[in-house]
GROMACS .gro file of C-alpha atoms in nm:
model
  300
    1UNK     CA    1   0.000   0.000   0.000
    2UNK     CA    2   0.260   0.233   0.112
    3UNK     CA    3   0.486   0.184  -0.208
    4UNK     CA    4   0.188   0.247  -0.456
    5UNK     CA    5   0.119   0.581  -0.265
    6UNK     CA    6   0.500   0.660  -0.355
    7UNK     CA    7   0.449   0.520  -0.740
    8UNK     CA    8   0.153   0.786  -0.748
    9UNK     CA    9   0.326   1.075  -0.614
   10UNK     CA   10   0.662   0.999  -0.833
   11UNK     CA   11   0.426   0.980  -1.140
   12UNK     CA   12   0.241   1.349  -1.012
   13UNK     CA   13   0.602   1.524  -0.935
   14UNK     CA   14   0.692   1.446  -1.290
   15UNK     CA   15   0.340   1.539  -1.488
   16UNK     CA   16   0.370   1.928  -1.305
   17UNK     CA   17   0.743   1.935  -1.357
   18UNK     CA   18   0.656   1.813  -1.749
   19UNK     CA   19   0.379   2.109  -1.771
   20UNK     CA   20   0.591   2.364  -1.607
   21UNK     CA   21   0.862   2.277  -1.884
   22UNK     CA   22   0.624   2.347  -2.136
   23UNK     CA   23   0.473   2.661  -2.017
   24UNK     CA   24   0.829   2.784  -1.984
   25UNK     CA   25   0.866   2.729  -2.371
   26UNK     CA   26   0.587   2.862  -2.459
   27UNK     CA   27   0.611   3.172  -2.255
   28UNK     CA   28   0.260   3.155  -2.118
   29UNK     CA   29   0.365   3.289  -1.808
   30UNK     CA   30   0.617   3.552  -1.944
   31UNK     CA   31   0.532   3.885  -1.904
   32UNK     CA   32   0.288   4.067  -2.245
   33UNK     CA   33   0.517   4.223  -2.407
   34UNK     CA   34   0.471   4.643  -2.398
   35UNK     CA   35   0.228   4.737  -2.694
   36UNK     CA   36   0.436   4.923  -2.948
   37UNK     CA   37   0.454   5.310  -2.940
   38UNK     CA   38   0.388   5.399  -3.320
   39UNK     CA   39   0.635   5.676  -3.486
   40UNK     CA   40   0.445   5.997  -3.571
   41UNK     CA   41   0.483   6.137  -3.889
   42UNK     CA   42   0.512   6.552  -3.868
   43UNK     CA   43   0.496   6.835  -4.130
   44UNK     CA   44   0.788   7.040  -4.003
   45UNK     CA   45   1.067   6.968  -4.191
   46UNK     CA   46   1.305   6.877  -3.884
   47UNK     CA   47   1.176   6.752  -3.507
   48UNK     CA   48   1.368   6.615  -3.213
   49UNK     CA   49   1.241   6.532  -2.913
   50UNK     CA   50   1.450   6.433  -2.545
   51UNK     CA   51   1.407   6.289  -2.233
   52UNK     CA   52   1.495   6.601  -2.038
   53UNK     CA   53   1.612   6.463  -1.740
   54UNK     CA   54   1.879   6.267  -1.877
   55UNK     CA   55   1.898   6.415  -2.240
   56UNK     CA   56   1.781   6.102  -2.443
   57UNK     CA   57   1.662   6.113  -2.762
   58UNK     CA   58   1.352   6.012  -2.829
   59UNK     CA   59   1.252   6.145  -3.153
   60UNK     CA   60   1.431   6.177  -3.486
   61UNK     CA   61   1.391   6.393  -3.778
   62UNK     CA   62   1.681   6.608  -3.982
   63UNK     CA   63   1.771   6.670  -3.597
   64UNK     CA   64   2.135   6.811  -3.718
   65UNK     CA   65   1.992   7.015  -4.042
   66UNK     CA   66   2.079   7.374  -4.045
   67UNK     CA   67   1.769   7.609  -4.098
   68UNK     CA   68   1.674   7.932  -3.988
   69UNK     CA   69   1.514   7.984  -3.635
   70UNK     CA   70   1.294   8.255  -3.630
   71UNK     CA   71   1.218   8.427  -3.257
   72UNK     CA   72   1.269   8.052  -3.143
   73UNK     CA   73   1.605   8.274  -3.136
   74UNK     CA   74   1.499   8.520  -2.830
   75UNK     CA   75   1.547   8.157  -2.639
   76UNK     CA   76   1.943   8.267  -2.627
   77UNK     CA   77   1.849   8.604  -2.598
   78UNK     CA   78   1.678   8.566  -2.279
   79UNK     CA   79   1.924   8.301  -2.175
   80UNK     CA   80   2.245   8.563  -2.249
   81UNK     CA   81   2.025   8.846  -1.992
   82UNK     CA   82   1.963   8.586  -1.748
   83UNK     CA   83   2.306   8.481  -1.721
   84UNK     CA   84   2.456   8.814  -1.656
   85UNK     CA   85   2.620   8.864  -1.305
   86UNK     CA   86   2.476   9.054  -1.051
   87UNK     CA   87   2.162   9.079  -1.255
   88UNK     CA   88   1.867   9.318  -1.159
   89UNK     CA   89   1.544   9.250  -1.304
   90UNK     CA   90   1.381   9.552  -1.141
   91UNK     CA   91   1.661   9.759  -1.360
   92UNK     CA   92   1.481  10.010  -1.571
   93UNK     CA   93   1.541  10.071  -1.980
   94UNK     CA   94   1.450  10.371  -2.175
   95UNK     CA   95   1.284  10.277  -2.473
   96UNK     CA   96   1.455  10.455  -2.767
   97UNK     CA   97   1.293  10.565  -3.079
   98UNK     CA   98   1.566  10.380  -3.276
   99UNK     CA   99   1.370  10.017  -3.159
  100UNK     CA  100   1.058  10.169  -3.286
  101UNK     CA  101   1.251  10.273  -3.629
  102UNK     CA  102   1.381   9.858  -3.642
  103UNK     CA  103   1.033   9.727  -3.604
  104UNK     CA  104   0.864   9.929  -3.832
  105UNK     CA  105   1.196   9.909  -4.131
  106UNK     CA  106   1.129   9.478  -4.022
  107UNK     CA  107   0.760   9.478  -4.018
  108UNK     CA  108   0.866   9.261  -3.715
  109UNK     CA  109   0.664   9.139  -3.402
  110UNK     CA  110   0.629   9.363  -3.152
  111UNK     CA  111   0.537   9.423  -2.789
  112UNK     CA  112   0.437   9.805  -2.901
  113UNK     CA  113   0.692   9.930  -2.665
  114UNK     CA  114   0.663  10.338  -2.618
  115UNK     CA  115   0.982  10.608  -2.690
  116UNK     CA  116   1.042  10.743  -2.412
  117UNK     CA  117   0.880  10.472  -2.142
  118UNK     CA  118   1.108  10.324  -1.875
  119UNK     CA  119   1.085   9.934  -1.852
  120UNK     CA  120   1.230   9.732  -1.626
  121UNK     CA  121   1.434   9.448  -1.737
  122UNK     CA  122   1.193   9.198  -1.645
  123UNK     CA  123   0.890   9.346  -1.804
  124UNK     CA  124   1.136   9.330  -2.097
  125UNK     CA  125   1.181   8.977  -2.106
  126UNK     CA  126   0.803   8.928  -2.101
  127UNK     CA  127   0.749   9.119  -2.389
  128UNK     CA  128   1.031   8.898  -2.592
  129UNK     CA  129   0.870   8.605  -2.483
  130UNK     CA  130   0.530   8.633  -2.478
  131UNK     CA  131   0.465   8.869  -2.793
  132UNK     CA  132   0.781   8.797  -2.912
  133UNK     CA  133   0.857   9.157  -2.919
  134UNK     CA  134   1.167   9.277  -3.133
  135UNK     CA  135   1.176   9.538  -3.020
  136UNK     CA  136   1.196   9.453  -2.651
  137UNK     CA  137   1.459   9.188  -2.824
  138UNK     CA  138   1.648   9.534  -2.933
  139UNK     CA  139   1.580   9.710  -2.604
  140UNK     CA  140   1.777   9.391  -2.445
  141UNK     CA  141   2.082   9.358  -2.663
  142UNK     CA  142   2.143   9.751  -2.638
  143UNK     CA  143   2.132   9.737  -2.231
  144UNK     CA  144   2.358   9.420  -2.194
  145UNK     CA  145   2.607   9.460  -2.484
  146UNK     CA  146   2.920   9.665  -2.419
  147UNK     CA  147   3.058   9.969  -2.625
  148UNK     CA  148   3.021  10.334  -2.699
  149UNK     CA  149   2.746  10.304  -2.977
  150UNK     CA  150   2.456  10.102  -3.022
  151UNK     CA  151   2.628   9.943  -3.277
  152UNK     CA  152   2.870   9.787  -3.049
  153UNK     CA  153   2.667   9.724  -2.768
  154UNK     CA  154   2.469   9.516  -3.039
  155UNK     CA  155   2.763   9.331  -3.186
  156UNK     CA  156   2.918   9.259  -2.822
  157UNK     CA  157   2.547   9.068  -2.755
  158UNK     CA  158   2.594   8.861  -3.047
  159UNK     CA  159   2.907   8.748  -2.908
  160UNK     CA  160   2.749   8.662  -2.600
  161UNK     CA  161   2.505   8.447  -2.831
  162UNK     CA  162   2.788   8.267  -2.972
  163UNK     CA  163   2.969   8.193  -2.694
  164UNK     CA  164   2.715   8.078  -2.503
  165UNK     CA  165   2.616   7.854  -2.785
  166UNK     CA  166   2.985   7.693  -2.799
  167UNK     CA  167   2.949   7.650  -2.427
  168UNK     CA  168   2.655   7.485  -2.475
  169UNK     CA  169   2.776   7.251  -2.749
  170UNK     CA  170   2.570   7.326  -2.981
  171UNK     CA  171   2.796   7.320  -3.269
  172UNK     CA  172   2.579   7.362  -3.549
  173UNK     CA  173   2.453   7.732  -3.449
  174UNK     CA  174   2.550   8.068  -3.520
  175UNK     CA  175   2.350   8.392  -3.423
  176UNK     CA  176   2.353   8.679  -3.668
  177UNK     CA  177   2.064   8.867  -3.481
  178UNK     CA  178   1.921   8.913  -3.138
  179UNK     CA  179   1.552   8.829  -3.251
  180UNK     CA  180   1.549   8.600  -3.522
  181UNK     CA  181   1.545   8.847  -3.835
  182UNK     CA  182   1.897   8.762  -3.921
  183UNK     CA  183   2.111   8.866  -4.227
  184UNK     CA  184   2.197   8.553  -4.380
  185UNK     CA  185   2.366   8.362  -4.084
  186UNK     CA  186   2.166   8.314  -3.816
  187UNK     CA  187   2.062   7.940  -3.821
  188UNK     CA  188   2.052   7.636  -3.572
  189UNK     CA  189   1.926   7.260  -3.562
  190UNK     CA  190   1.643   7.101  -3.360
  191UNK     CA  191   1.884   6.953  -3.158
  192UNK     CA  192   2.058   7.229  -3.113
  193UNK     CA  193   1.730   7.407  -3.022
  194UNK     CA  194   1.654   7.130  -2.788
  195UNK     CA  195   1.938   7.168  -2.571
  196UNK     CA  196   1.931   7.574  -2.506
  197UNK     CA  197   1.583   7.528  -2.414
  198UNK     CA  198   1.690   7.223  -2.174
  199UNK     CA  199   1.975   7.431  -2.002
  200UNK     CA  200   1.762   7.794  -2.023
  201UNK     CA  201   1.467   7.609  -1.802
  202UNK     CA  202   1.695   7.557  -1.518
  203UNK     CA  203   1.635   7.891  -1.469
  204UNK     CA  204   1.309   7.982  -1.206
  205UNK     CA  205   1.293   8.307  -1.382
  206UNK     CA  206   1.277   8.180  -1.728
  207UNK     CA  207   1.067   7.894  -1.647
  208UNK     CA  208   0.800   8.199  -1.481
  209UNK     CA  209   0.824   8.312  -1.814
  210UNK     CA  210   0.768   8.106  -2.082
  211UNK     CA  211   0.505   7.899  -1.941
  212UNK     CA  212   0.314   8.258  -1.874
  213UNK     CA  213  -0.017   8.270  -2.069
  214UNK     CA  214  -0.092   8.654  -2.050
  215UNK     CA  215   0.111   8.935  -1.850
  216UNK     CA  216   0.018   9.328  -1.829
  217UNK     CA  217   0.312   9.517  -1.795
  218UNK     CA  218   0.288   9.877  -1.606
  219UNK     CA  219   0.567  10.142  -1.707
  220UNK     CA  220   0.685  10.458  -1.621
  221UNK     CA  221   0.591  10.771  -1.904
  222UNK     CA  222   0.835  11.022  -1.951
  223UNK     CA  223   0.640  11.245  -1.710
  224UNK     CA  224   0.680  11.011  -1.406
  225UNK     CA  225   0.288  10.834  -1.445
  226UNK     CA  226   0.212  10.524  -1.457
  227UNK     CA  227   0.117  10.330  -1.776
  228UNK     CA  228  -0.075   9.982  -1.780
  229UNK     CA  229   0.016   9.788  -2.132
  230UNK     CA  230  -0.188   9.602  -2.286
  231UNK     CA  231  -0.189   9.261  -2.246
  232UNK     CA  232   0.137   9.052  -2.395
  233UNK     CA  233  -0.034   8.719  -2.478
  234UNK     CA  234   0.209   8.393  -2.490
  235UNK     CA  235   0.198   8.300  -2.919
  236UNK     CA  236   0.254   7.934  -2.734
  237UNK     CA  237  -0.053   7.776  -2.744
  238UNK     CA  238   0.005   7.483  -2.634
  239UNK     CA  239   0.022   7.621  -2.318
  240UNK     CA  240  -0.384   7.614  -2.342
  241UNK     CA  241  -0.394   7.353  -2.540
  242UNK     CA  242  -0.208   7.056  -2.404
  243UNK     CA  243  -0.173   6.958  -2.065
  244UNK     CA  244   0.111   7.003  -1.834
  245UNK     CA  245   0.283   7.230  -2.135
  246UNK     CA  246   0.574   7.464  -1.924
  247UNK     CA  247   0.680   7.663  -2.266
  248UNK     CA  248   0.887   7.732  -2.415
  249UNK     CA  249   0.910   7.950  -2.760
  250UNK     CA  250   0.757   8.003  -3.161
  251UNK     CA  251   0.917   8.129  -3.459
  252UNK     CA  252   0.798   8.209  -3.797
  253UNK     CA  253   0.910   8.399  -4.090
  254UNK     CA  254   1.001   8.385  -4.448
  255UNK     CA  255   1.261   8.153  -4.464
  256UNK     CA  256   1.215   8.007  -4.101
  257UNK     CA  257   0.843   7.939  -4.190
  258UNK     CA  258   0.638   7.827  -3.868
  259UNK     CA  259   0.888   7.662  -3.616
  260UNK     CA  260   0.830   7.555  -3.284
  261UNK     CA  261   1.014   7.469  -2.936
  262UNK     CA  262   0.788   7.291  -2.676
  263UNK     CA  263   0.800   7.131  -2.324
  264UNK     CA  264   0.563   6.958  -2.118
  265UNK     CA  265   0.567   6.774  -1.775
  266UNK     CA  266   0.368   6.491  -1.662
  267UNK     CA  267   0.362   6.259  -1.341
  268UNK     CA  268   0.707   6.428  -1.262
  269UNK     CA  269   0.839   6.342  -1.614
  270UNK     CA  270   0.958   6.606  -1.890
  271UNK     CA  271   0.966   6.599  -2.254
  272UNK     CA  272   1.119   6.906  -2.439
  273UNK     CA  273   1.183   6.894  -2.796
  274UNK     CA  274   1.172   7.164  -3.134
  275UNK     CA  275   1.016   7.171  -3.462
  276UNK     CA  276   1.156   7.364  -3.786
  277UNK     CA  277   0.992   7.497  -4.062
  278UNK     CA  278   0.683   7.366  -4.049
  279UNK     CA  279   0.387   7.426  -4.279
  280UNK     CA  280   0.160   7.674  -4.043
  281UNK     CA  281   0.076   7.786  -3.695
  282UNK     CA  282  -0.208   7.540  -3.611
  283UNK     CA  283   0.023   7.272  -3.776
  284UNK     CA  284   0.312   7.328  -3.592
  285UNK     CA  285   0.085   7.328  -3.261
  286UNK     CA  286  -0.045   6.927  -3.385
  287UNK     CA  287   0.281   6.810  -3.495
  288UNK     CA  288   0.406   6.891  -3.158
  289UNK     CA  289   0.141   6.743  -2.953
  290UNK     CA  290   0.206   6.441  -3.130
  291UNK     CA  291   0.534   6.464  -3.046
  292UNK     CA  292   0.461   6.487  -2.691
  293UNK     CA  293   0.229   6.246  -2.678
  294UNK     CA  294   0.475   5.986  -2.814
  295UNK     CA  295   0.776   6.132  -2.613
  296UNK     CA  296   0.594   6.061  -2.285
  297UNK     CA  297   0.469   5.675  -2.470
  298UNK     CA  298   0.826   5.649  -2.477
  299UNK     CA  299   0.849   5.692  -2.145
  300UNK     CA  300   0.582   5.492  -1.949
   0.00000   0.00000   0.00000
Protein backbone atom coordinates (compact mmCIF):
# COMPACT_ATOMS: atom_id res chain seq x y z
CA UNK A 1 0.00 0.00 0.00
CA UNK A 2 2.60 2.33 1.12
CA UNK A 3 4.86 1.84 -2.08
CA UNK A 4 1.88 2.47 -4.56
CA UNK A 5 1.19 5.81 -2.65
CA UNK A 6 5.00 6.60 -3.55
CA UNK A 7 4.49 5.20 -7.40
CA UNK A 8 1.53 7.86 -7.48
CA UNK A 9 3.26 10.75 -6.14
CA UNK A 10 6.62 9.99 -8.33
CA UNK A 11 4.26 9.80 -11.40
CA UNK A 12 2.41 13.49 -10.12
CA UNK A 13 6.02 15.24 -9.35
CA UNK A 14 6.92 14.46 -12.90
CA UNK A 15 3.40 15.39 -14.88
CA UNK A 16 3.70 19.28 -13.05
CA UNK A 17 7.43 19.35 -13.57
CA UNK A 18 6.56 18.13 -17.49
CA UNK A 19 3.79 21.09 -17.71
CA UNK A 20 5.91 23.64 -16.07
CA UNK A 21 8.62 22.77 -18.84
CA UNK A 22 6.24 23.47 -21.36
CA UNK A 23 4.73 26.61 -20.17
CA UNK A 24 8.29 27.84 -19.84
CA UNK A 25 8.66 27.29 -23.71
CA UNK A 26 5.87 28.62 -24.59
CA UNK A 27 6.11 31.72 -22.55
CA UNK A 28 2.60 31.55 -21.18
CA UNK A 29 3.65 32.89 -18.08
CA UNK A 30 6.17 35.52 -19.44
CA UNK A 31 5.32 38.85 -19.04
CA UNK A 32 2.88 40.67 -22.45
CA UNK A 33 5.17 42.23 -24.07
CA UNK A 34 4.71 46.43 -23.98
CA UNK A 35 2.28 47.37 -26.94
CA UNK A 36 4.36 49.23 -29.48
CA UNK A 37 4.54 53.10 -29.40
CA UNK A 38 3.88 53.99 -33.20
CA UNK A 39 6.35 56.76 -34.86
CA UNK A 40 4.45 59.97 -35.71
CA UNK A 41 4.83 61.37 -38.89
CA UNK A 42 5.12 65.52 -38.68
CA UNK A 43 4.96 68.35 -41.30
CA UNK A 44 7.88 70.40 -40.03
CA UNK A 45 10.67 69.68 -41.91
CA UNK A 46 13.05 68.77 -38.84
CA UNK A 47 11.76 67.52 -35.07
CA UNK A 48 13.68 66.15 -32.13
CA UNK A 49 12.41 65.32 -29.13
CA UNK A 50 14.50 64.33 -25.45
CA UNK A 51 14.07 62.89 -22.33
CA UNK A 52 14.95 66.01 -20.38
CA UNK A 53 16.12 64.63 -17.40
CA UNK A 54 18.79 62.67 -18.77
CA UNK A 55 18.98 64.15 -22.40
CA UNK A 56 17.81 61.02 -24.43
CA UNK A 57 16.62 61.13 -27.62
CA UNK A 58 13.52 60.12 -28.29
CA UNK A 59 12.52 61.45 -31.53
CA UNK A 60 14.31 61.77 -34.86
CA UNK A 61 13.91 63.93 -37.78
CA UNK A 62 16.81 66.08 -39.82
CA UNK A 63 17.71 66.70 -35.97
CA UNK A 64 21.35 68.11 -37.18
CA UNK A 65 19.92 70.15 -40.42
CA UNK A 66 20.79 73.74 -40.45
CA UNK A 67 17.69 76.09 -40.98
CA UNK A 68 16.74 79.32 -39.88
CA UNK A 69 15.14 79.84 -36.35
CA UNK A 70 12.94 82.55 -36.30
CA UNK A 71 12.18 84.27 -32.57
CA UNK A 72 12.69 80.52 -31.43
CA UNK A 73 16.05 82.74 -31.36
CA UNK A 74 14.99 85.20 -28.30
CA UNK A 75 15.47 81.57 -26.39
CA UNK A 76 19.43 82.67 -26.27
CA UNK A 77 18.49 86.04 -25.98
CA UNK A 78 16.78 85.66 -22.79
CA UNK A 79 19.24 83.01 -21.75
CA UNK A 80 22.45 85.63 -22.49
CA UNK A 81 20.25 88.46 -19.92
CA UNK A 82 19.63 85.86 -17.48
CA UNK A 83 23.06 84.81 -17.21
CA UNK A 84 24.56 88.14 -16.56
CA UNK A 85 26.20 88.64 -13.05
CA UNK A 86 24.76 90.54 -10.51
CA UNK A 87 21.62 90.79 -12.55
CA UNK A 88 18.67 93.18 -11.59
CA UNK A 89 15.44 92.50 -13.04
CA UNK A 90 13.81 95.52 -11.41
CA UNK A 91 16.61 97.59 -13.60
CA UNK A 92 14.81 100.10 -15.71
CA UNK A 93 15.41 100.71 -19.80
CA UNK A 94 14.50 103.71 -21.75
CA UNK A 95 12.84 102.77 -24.73
CA UNK A 96 14.55 104.55 -27.67
CA UNK A 97 12.93 105.65 -30.79
CA UNK A 98 15.66 103.80 -32.76
CA UNK A 99 13.70 100.17 -31.59
CA UNK A 100 10.58 101.69 -32.86
CA UNK A 101 12.51 102.73 -36.29
CA UNK A 102 13.81 98.58 -36.42
CA UNK A 103 10.33 97.27 -36.04
CA UNK A 104 8.64 99.29 -38.32
CA UNK A 105 11.96 99.09 -41.31
CA UNK A 106 11.29 94.78 -40.22
CA UNK A 107 7.60 94.78 -40.18
CA UNK A 108 8.66 92.61 -37.15
CA UNK A 109 6.64 91.39 -34.02
CA UNK A 110 6.29 93.63 -31.52
CA UNK A 111 5.37 94.23 -27.89
CA UNK A 112 4.37 98.05 -29.01
CA UNK A 113 6.92 99.30 -26.65
CA UNK A 114 6.63 103.38 -26.18
CA UNK A 115 9.82 106.08 -26.90
CA UNK A 116 10.42 107.43 -24.12
CA UNK A 117 8.80 104.72 -21.42
CA UNK A 118 11.08 103.24 -18.75
CA UNK A 119 10.85 99.34 -18.52
CA UNK A 120 12.30 97.32 -16.26
CA UNK A 121 14.34 94.48 -17.37
CA UNK A 122 11.93 91.98 -16.45
CA UNK A 123 8.90 93.46 -18.04
CA UNK A 124 11.36 93.30 -20.97
CA UNK A 125 11.81 89.77 -21.06
CA UNK A 126 8.03 89.28 -21.01
CA UNK A 127 7.49 91.19 -23.89
CA UNK A 128 10.31 88.98 -25.92
CA UNK A 129 8.70 86.05 -24.83
CA UNK A 130 5.30 86.33 -24.78
CA UNK A 131 4.65 88.69 -27.93
CA UNK A 132 7.81 87.97 -29.12
CA UNK A 133 8.57 91.57 -29.19
CA UNK A 134 11.67 92.77 -31.33
CA UNK A 135 11.76 95.38 -30.20
CA UNK A 136 11.96 94.53 -26.51
CA UNK A 137 14.59 91.88 -28.24
CA UNK A 138 16.48 95.34 -29.33
CA UNK A 139 15.80 97.10 -26.04
CA UNK A 140 17.77 93.91 -24.45
CA UNK A 141 20.82 93.58 -26.63
CA UNK A 142 21.43 97.51 -26.38
CA UNK A 143 21.32 97.37 -22.31
CA UNK A 144 23.58 94.20 -21.94
CA UNK A 145 26.07 94.60 -24.84
CA UNK A 146 29.20 96.65 -24.19
CA UNK A 147 30.58 99.69 -26.25
CA UNK A 148 30.21 103.34 -26.99
CA UNK A 149 27.46 103.04 -29.77
CA UNK A 150 24.56 101.02 -30.22
CA UNK A 151 26.28 99.43 -32.77
CA UNK A 152 28.70 97.87 -30.49
CA UNK A 153 26.67 97.24 -27.68
CA UNK A 154 24.69 95.16 -30.39
CA UNK A 155 27.63 93.31 -31.86
CA UNK A 156 29.18 92.59 -28.22
CA UNK A 157 25.47 90.68 -27.55
CA UNK A 158 25.94 88.61 -30.47
CA UNK A 159 29.07 87.48 -29.08
CA UNK A 160 27.49 86.62 -26.00
CA UNK A 161 25.05 84.47 -28.31
CA UNK A 162 27.88 82.67 -29.72
CA UNK A 163 29.69 81.93 -26.94
CA UNK A 164 27.15 80.78 -25.03
CA UNK A 165 26.16 78.54 -27.85
CA UNK A 166 29.85 76.93 -27.99
CA UNK A 167 29.49 76.50 -24.27
CA UNK A 168 26.55 74.85 -24.75
CA UNK A 169 27.76 72.51 -27.49
CA UNK A 170 25.70 73.26 -29.81
CA UNK A 171 27.96 73.20 -32.69
CA UNK A 172 25.79 73.62 -35.49
CA UNK A 173 24.53 77.32 -34.49
CA UNK A 174 25.50 80.68 -35.20
CA UNK A 175 23.50 83.92 -34.23
CA UNK A 176 23.53 86.79 -36.68
CA UNK A 177 20.64 88.67 -34.81
CA UNK A 178 19.21 89.13 -31.38
CA UNK A 179 15.52 88.29 -32.51
CA UNK A 180 15.49 86.00 -35.22
CA UNK A 181 15.45 88.47 -38.35
CA UNK A 182 18.97 87.62 -39.21
CA UNK A 183 21.11 88.66 -42.27
CA UNK A 184 21.97 85.53 -43.80
CA UNK A 185 23.66 83.62 -40.84
CA UNK A 186 21.66 83.14 -38.16
CA UNK A 187 20.62 79.40 -38.21
CA UNK A 188 20.52 76.36 -35.72
CA UNK A 189 19.26 72.60 -35.62
CA UNK A 190 16.43 71.01 -33.60
CA UNK A 191 18.84 69.53 -31.58
CA UNK A 192 20.58 72.29 -31.13
CA UNK A 193 17.30 74.07 -30.22
CA UNK A 194 16.54 71.30 -27.88
CA UNK A 195 19.38 71.68 -25.71
CA UNK A 196 19.31 75.74 -25.06
CA UNK A 197 15.83 75.28 -24.14
CA UNK A 198 16.90 72.23 -21.74
CA UNK A 199 19.75 74.31 -20.02
CA UNK A 200 17.62 77.94 -20.23
CA UNK A 201 14.67 76.09 -18.02
CA UNK A 202 16.95 75.57 -15.18
CA UNK A 203 16.35 78.91 -14.69
CA UNK A 204 13.09 79.82 -12.06
CA UNK A 205 12.93 83.07 -13.82
CA UNK A 206 12.77 81.80 -17.28
CA UNK A 207 10.67 78.94 -16.47
CA UNK A 208 8.00 81.99 -14.81
CA UNK A 209 8.24 83.12 -18.14
CA UNK A 210 7.68 81.06 -20.82
CA UNK A 211 5.05 78.99 -19.41
CA UNK A 212 3.14 82.58 -18.74
CA UNK A 213 -0.17 82.70 -20.69
CA UNK A 214 -0.92 86.54 -20.50
CA UNK A 215 1.11 89.35 -18.50
CA UNK A 216 0.18 93.28 -18.29
CA UNK A 217 3.12 95.17 -17.95
CA UNK A 218 2.88 98.77 -16.06
CA UNK A 219 5.67 101.42 -17.07
CA UNK A 220 6.85 104.58 -16.21
CA UNK A 221 5.91 107.71 -19.04
CA UNK A 222 8.35 110.22 -19.51
CA UNK A 223 6.40 112.45 -17.10
CA UNK A 224 6.80 110.11 -14.06
CA UNK A 225 2.88 108.34 -14.45
CA UNK A 226 2.12 105.24 -14.57
CA UNK A 227 1.17 103.30 -17.76
CA UNK A 228 -0.75 99.82 -17.80
CA UNK A 229 0.16 97.88 -21.32
CA UNK A 230 -1.88 96.02 -22.86
CA UNK A 231 -1.89 92.61 -22.46
CA UNK A 232 1.37 90.52 -23.95
CA UNK A 233 -0.34 87.19 -24.78
CA UNK A 234 2.09 83.93 -24.90
CA UNK A 235 1.98 83.00 -29.19
CA UNK A 236 2.54 79.34 -27.34
CA UNK A 237 -0.53 77.76 -27.44
CA UNK A 238 0.05 74.83 -26.34
CA UNK A 239 0.22 76.21 -23.18
CA UNK A 240 -3.84 76.14 -23.42
CA UNK A 241 -3.94 73.53 -25.40
CA UNK A 242 -2.08 70.56 -24.04
CA UNK A 243 -1.73 69.58 -20.65
CA UNK A 244 1.11 70.03 -18.34
CA UNK A 245 2.83 72.30 -21.35
CA UNK A 246 5.74 74.64 -19.24
CA UNK A 247 6.80 76.63 -22.66
CA UNK A 248 8.87 77.32 -24.15
CA UNK A 249 9.10 79.50 -27.60
CA UNK A 250 7.57 80.03 -31.61
CA UNK A 251 9.17 81.29 -34.59
CA UNK A 252 7.98 82.09 -37.97
CA UNK A 253 9.10 83.99 -40.90
CA UNK A 254 10.01 83.85 -44.48
CA UNK A 255 12.61 81.53 -44.64
CA UNK A 256 12.15 80.07 -41.01
CA UNK A 257 8.43 79.39 -41.90
CA UNK A 258 6.38 78.27 -38.68
CA UNK A 259 8.88 76.62 -36.16
CA UNK A 260 8.30 75.55 -32.84
CA UNK A 261 10.14 74.69 -29.36
CA UNK A 262 7.88 72.91 -26.76
CA UNK A 263 8.00 71.31 -23.24
CA UNK A 264 5.63 69.58 -21.18
CA UNK A 265 5.67 67.74 -17.75
CA UNK A 266 3.68 64.91 -16.62
CA UNK A 267 3.62 62.59 -13.41
CA UNK A 268 7.07 64.28 -12.62
CA UNK A 269 8.39 63.42 -16.14
CA UNK A 270 9.58 66.06 -18.90
CA UNK A 271 9.66 65.99 -22.54
CA UNK A 272 11.19 69.06 -24.39
CA UNK A 273 11.83 68.94 -27.96
CA UNK A 274 11.72 71.64 -31.34
CA UNK A 275 10.16 71.71 -34.62
CA UNK A 276 11.56 73.64 -37.86
CA UNK A 277 9.92 74.97 -40.62
CA UNK A 278 6.83 73.66 -40.49
CA UNK A 279 3.87 74.26 -42.79
CA UNK A 280 1.60 76.74 -40.43
CA UNK A 281 0.76 77.86 -36.95
CA UNK A 282 -2.08 75.40 -36.11
CA UNK A 283 0.23 72.72 -37.76
CA UNK A 284 3.12 73.28 -35.92
CA UNK A 285 0.85 73.28 -32.61
CA UNK A 286 -0.45 69.27 -33.85
CA UNK A 287 2.81 68.10 -34.95
CA UNK A 288 4.06 68.91 -31.58
CA UNK A 289 1.41 67.43 -29.53
CA UNK A 290 2.06 64.41 -31.30
CA UNK A 291 5.34 64.64 -30.46
CA UNK A 292 4.61 64.87 -26.91
CA UNK A 293 2.29 62.46 -26.78
CA UNK A 294 4.75 59.86 -28.14
CA UNK A 295 7.76 61.32 -26.13
CA UNK A 296 5.94 60.61 -22.85
CA UNK A 297 4.69 56.75 -24.70
CA UNK A 298 8.26 56.49 -24.77
CA UNK A 299 8.49 56.92 -21.45
CA UNK A 300 5.82 54.92 -19.49
Amino acid sequence: MIKGIKGIRRRRVAAVAVTAGAVLATGAFAAAPAQAVTTPTIMGKTGYVMNNANGATLYNKGMDTKLSTGSTTKIMTAKVVLSQSNLNLDAKVTIQKAYSDYIVAKGASSAHLIVGDKVTVRQLLYGLMLPSGCDAAYALADKYGTGSTRALRVKSFLAKMNSTAKSLGMTNSHFDSFDGIGNGGNYSTAKDLTKLASNAMKSANFRAIVKTKSYTAKTITKTGSTRTMAAWTNTNTLLSSYSGAIGVKTGSGVEAKYCLVFAATRNGKTVIGTILADTNATQRATDATKLLNYGFAKLA
